XYZ file of N, CA and C in Angstrom:
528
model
N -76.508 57.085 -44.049
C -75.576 57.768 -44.916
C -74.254 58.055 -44.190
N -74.731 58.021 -43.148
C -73.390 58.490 -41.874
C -72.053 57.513 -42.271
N -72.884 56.212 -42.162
C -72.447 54.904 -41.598
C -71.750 54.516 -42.741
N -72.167 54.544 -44.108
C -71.613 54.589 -45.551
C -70.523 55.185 -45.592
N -70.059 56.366 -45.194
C -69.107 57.201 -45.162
C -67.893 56.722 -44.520
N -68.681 56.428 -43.463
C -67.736 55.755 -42.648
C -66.708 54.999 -43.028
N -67.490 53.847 -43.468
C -66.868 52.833 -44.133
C -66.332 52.672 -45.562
N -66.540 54.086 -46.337
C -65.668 54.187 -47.272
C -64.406 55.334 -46.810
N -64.352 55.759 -45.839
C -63.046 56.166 -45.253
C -61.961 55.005 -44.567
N -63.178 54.585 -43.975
C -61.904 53.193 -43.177
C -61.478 52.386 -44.328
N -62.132 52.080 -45.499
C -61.905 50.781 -45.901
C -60.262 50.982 -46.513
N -60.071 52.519 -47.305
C -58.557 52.400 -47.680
C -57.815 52.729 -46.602
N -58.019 52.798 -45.814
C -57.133 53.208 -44.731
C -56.713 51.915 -44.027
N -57.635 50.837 -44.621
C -56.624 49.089 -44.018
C -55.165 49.108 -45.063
N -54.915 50.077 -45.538
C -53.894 49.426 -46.355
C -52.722 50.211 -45.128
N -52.881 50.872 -44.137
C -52.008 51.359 -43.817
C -51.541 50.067 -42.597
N -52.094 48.930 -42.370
C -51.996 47.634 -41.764
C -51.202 47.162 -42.865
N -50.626 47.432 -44.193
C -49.592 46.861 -45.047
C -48.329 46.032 -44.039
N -48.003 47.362 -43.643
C -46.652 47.266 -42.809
C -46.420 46.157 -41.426
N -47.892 46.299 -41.144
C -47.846 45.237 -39.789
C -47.827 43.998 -40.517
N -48.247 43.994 -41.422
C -48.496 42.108 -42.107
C -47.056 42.075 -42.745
N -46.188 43.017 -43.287
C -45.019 42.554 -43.687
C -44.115 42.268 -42.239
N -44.540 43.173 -40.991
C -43.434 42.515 -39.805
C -44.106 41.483 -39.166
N -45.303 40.811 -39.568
C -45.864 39.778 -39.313
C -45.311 38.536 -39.949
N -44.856 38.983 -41.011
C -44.455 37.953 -42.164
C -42.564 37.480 -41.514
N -42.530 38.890 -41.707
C -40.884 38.756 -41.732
C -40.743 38.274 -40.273
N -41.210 38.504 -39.188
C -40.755 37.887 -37.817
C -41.755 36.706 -37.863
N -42.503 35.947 -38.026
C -42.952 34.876 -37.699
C -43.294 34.515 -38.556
N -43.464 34.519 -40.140
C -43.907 33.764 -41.381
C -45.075 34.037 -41.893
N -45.493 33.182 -42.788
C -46.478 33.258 -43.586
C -47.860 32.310 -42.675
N -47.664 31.598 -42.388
C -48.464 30.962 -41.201
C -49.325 31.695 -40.360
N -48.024 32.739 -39.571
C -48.699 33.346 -38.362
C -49.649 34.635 -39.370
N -49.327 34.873 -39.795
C -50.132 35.911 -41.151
C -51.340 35.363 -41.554
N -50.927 34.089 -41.533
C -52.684 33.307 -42.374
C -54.017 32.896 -40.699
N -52.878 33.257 -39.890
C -53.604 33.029 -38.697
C -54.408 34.027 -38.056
N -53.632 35.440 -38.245
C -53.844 36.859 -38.103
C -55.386 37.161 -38.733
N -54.766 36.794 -40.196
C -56.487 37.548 -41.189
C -57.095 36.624 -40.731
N -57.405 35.258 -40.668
C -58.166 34.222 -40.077
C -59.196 35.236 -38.640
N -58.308 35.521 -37.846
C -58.764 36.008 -36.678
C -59.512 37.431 -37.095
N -58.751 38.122 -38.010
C -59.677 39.282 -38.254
C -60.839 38.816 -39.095
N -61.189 37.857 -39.572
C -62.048 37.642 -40.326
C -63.091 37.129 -39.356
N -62.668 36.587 -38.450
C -63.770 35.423 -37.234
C -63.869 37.124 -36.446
N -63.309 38.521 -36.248
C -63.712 39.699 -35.398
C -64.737 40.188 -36.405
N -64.502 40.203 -37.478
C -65.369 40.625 -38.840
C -67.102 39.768 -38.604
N -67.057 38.420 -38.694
C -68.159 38.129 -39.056
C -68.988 37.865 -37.811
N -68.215 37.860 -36.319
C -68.960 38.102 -35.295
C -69.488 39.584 -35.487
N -69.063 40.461 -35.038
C -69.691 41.567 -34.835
C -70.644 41.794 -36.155
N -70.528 41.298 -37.208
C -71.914 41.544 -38.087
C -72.973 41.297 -37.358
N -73.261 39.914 -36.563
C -74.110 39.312 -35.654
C -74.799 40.078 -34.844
N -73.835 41.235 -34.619
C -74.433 42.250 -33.286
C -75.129 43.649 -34.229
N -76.335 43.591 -33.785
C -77.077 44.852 -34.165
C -76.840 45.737 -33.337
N -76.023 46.528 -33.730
C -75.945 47.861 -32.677
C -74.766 48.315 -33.926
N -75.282 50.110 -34.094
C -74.987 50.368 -35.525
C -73.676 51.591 -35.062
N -73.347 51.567 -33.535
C -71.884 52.014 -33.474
C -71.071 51.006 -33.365
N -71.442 50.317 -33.122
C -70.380 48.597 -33.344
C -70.008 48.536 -34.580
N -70.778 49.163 -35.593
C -70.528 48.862 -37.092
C -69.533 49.381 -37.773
N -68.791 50.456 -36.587
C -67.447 50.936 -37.190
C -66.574 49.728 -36.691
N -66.572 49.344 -35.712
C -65.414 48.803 -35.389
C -65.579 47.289 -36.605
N -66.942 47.337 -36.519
C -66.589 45.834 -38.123
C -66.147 46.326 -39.116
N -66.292 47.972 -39.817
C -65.615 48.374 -40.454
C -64.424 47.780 -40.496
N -63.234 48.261 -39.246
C -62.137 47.993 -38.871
C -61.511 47.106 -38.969
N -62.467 45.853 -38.686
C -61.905 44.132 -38.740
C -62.023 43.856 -40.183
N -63.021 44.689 -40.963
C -63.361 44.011 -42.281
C -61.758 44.359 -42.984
N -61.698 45.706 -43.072
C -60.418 46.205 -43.271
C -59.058 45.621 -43.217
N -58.820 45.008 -41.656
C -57.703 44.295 -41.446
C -58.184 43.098 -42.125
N -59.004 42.622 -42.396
C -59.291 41.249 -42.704
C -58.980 41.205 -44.525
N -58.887 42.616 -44.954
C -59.197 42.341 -46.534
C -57.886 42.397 -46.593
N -57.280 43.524 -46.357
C -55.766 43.751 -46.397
C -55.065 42.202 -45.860
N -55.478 42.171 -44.830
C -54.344 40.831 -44.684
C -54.503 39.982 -45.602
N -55.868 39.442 -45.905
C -56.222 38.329 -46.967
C -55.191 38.422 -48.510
N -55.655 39.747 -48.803
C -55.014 39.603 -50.326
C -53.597 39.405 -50.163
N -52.975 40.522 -48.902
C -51.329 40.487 -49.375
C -50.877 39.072 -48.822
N -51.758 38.189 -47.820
C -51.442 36.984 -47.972
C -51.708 35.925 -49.085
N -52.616 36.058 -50.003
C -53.019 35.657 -51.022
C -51.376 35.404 -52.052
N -51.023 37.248 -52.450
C -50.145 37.640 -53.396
C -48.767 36.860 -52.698
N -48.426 36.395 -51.529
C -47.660 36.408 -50.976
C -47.307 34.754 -51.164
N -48.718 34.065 -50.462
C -48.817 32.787 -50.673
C -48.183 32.598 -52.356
N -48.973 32.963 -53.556
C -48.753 32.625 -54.878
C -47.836 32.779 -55.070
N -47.107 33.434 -54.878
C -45.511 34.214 -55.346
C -44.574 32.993 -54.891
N -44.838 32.459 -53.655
C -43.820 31.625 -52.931
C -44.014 30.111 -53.616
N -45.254 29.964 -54.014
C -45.880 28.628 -54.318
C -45.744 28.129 -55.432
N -45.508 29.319 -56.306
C -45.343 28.901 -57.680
C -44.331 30.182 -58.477
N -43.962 30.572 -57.745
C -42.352 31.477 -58.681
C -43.520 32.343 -59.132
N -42.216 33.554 -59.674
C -42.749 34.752 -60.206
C -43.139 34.407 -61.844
N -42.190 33.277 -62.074
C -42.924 32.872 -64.030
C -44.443 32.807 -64.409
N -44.507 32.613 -63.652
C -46.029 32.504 -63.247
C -47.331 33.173 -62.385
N -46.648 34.090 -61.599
C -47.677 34.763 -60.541
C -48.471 35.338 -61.360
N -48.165 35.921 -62.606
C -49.270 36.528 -63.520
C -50.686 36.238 -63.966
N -50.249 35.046 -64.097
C -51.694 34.126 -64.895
C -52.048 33.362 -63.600
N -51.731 32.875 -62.563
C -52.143 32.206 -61.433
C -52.624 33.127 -60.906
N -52.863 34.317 -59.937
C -53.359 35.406 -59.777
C -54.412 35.971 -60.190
N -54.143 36.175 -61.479
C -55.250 36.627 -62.450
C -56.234 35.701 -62.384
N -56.015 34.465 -62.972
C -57.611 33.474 -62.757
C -57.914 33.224 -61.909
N -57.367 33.294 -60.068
C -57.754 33.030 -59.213
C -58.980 34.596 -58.752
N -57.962 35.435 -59.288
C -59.305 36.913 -58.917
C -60.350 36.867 -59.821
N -60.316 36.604 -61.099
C -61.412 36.347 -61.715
C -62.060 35.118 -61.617
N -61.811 34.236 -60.946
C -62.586 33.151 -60.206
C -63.220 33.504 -59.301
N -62.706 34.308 -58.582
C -63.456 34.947 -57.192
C -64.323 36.197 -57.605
N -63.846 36.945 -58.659
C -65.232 38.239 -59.149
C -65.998 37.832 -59.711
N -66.052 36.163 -60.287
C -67.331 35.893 -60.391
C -68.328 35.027 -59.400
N -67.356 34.521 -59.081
C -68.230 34.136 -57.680
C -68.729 35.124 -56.711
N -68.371 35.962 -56.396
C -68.777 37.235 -56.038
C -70.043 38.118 -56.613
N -70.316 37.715 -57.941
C -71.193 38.677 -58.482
C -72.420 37.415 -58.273
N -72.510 36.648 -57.836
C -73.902 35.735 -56.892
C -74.347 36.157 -55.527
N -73.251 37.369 -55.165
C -74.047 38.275 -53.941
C -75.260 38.627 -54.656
N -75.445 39.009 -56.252
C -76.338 39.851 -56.037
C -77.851 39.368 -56.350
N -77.773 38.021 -56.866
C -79.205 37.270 -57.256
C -79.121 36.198 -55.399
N -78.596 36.297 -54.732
C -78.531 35.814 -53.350
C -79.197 36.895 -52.557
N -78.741 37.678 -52.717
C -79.294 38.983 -51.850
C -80.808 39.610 -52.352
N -81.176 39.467 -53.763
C -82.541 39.274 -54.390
C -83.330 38.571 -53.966
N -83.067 37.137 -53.927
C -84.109 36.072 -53.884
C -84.045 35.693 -52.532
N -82.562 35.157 -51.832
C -82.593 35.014 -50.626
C -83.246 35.261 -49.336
N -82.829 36.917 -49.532
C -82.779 38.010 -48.408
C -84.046 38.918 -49.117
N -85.436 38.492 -49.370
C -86.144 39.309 -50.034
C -86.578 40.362 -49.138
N -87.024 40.202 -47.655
C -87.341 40.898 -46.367
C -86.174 42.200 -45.657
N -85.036 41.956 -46.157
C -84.231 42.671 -45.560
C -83.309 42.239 -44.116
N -83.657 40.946 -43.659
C -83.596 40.426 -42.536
C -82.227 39.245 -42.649
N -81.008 40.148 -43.067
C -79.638 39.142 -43.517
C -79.044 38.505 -41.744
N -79.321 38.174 -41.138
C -79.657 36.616 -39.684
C -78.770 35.873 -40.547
N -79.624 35.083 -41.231
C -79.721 33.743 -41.893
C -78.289 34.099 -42.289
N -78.248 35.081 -43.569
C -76.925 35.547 -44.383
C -75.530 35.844 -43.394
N -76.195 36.450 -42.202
C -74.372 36.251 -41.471
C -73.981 35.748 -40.698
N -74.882 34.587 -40.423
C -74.776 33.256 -39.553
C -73.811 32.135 -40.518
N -74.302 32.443 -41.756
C -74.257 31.765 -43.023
C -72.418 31.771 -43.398
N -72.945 33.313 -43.483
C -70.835 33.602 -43.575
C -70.261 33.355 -42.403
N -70.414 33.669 -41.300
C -70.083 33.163 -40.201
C -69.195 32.186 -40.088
N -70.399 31.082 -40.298
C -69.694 29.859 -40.168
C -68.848 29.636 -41.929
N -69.198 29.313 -42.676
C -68.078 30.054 -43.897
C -66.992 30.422 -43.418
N -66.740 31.235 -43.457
C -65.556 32.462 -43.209
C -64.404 31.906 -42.377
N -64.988 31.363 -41.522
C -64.573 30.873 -40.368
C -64.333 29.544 -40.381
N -64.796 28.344 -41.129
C -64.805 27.083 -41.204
C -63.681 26.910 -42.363
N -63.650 27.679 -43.379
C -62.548 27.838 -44.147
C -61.159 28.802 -43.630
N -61.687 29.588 -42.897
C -60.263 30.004 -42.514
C -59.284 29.281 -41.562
N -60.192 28.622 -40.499
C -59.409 27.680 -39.699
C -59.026 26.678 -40.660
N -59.868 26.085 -41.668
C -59.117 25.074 -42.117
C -57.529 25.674 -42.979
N -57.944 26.436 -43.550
C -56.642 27.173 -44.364
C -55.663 27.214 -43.455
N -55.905 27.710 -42.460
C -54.994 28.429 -41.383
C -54.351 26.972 -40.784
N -54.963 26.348 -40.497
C -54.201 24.807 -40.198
C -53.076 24.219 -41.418
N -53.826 24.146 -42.598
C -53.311 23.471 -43.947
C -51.755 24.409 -44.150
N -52.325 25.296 -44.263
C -50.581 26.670 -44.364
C -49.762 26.646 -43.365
N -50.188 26.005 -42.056
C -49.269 25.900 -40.989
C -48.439 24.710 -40.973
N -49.351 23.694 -41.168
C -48.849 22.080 -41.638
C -48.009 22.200 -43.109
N -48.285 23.091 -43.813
C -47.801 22.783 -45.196
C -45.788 23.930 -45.210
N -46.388 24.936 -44.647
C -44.795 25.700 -44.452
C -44.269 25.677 -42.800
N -44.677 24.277 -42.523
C -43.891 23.995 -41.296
C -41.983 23.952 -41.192
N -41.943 24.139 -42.170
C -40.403 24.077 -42.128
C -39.845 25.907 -42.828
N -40.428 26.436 -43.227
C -40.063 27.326 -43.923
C -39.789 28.575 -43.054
N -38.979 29.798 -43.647
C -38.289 29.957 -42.246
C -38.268 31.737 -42.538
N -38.615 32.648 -41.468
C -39.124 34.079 -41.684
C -38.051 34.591 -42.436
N -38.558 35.520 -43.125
C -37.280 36.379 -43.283
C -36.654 37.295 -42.666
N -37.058 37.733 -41.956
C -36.065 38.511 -40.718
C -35.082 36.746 -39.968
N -35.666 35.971 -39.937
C -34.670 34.955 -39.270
C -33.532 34.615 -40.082
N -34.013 34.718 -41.424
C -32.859 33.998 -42.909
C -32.147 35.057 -42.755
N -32.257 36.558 -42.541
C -31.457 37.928 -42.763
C -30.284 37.661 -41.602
N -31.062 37.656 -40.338
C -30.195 36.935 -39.479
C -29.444 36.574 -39.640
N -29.391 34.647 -39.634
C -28.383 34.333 -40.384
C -27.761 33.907 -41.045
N -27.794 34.673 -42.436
C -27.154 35.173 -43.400
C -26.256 36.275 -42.196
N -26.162 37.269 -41.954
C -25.798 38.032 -41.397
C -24.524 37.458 -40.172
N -24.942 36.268 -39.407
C -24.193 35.762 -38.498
C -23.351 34.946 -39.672
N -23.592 34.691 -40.710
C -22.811 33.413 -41.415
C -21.567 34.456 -41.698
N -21.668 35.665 -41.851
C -20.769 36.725 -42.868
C -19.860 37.102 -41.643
N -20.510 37.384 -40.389
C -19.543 37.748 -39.287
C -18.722 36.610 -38.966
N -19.434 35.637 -39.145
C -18.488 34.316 -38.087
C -17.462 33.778 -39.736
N -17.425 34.311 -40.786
C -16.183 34.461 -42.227
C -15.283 34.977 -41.661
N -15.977 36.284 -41.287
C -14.986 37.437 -41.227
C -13.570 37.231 -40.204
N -14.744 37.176 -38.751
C -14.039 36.590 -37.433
C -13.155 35.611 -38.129
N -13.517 34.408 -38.107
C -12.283 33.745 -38.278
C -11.674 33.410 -39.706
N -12.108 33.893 -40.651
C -11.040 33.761 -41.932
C -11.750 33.020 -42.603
N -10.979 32.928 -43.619
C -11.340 31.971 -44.947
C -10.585 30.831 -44.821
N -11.101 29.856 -45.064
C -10.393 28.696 -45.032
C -9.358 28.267 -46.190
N -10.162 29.106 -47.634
C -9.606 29.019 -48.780
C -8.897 29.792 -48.929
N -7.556 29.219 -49.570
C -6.006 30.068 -49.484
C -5.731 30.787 -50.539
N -6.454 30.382 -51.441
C -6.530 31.502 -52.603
C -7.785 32.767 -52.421
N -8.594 32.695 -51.406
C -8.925 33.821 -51.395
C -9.066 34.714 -50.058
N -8.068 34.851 -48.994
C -7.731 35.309 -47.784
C -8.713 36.361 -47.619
N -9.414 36.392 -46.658
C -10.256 37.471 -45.753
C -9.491 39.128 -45.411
């Protein structure tokens, strides 16, 4: 009951990792972000592995960073991939694609796991979790290899406006 508690205190408290995934985003991209939750997800499904039930906060912790990063990389990915005309209904069927795939935890965890003895089950995600995140994490790196942070575009944008200013307008109808 301890341990329950636990982990319904930590779990909203990954949202306060919001902020690190937006200066994750904005100084190194969407990439290094998909690389980040990747890694919290591979700290996540190792330490399930380990039976020892004060370890189980700190998977708390990874699960946390791992959910938070996932979605706002999710919302982040869609938004960029397919415009805002659309983030509505792309979004939407992708989460209700996933809450129903999700609700097969619970005839998996019935029939599967009838003993109580989930080994099998987080060896299972394990490699899951992890076999898809590296691949993602490769595919998003290869795929926005050119695309460029936004703290770097603010930049310059920013150097483009000073180096106007500095030396003038070229156009004579509209002098600096």
């Amino acid at each position: 009951h301890l341990y329950t508690s636990y982990f319904t205190t930590i779990l909203p408290l990954g949202a306060a990792a919001i902020p690190i995934y937006g200066w994750t985003t904005d100084n190194y991209g969407l990439p290094c972000a998909v690389i980040v939750s990747t890694l919290f997800g591979i700290a996540f499904t190792v330490m399930c592995l380990i039976h020892d039930l004060e370890l189980q906060v700190l998977t708390f912790i990874a699960y946390s960073l791992f959910r938070t990063f996932v979605f706002a990389t999710f919302f982040s990915l869609v938004a960029k991939e397919f415009g805002y005309s659309s983030f509505g209904v792309i979004s939407g069927l992708i989460l209700c694609i996933a809450g129903g795939i999700c609700l097969f935890q619970y005839p998996v965890r019935e029939f599967a796991v009838p003993d109580e003895d989930f080994k099998l089950v987080n060896w299972i995600q394990l490699l899951l979790v992890n076999a898809v995140g590296i691949f993602f994490s490769v595919y998003i790196t290869i795929h926005l290899k050119d695309s460029t942070p936004a703290a770097k575009k603010r930049k310059q944008i920013k150097l483009r406006a000073q180096k106007t200013k500095t030396y003038g307008s070229t156009d004579n109808k509209n002098p600096v």
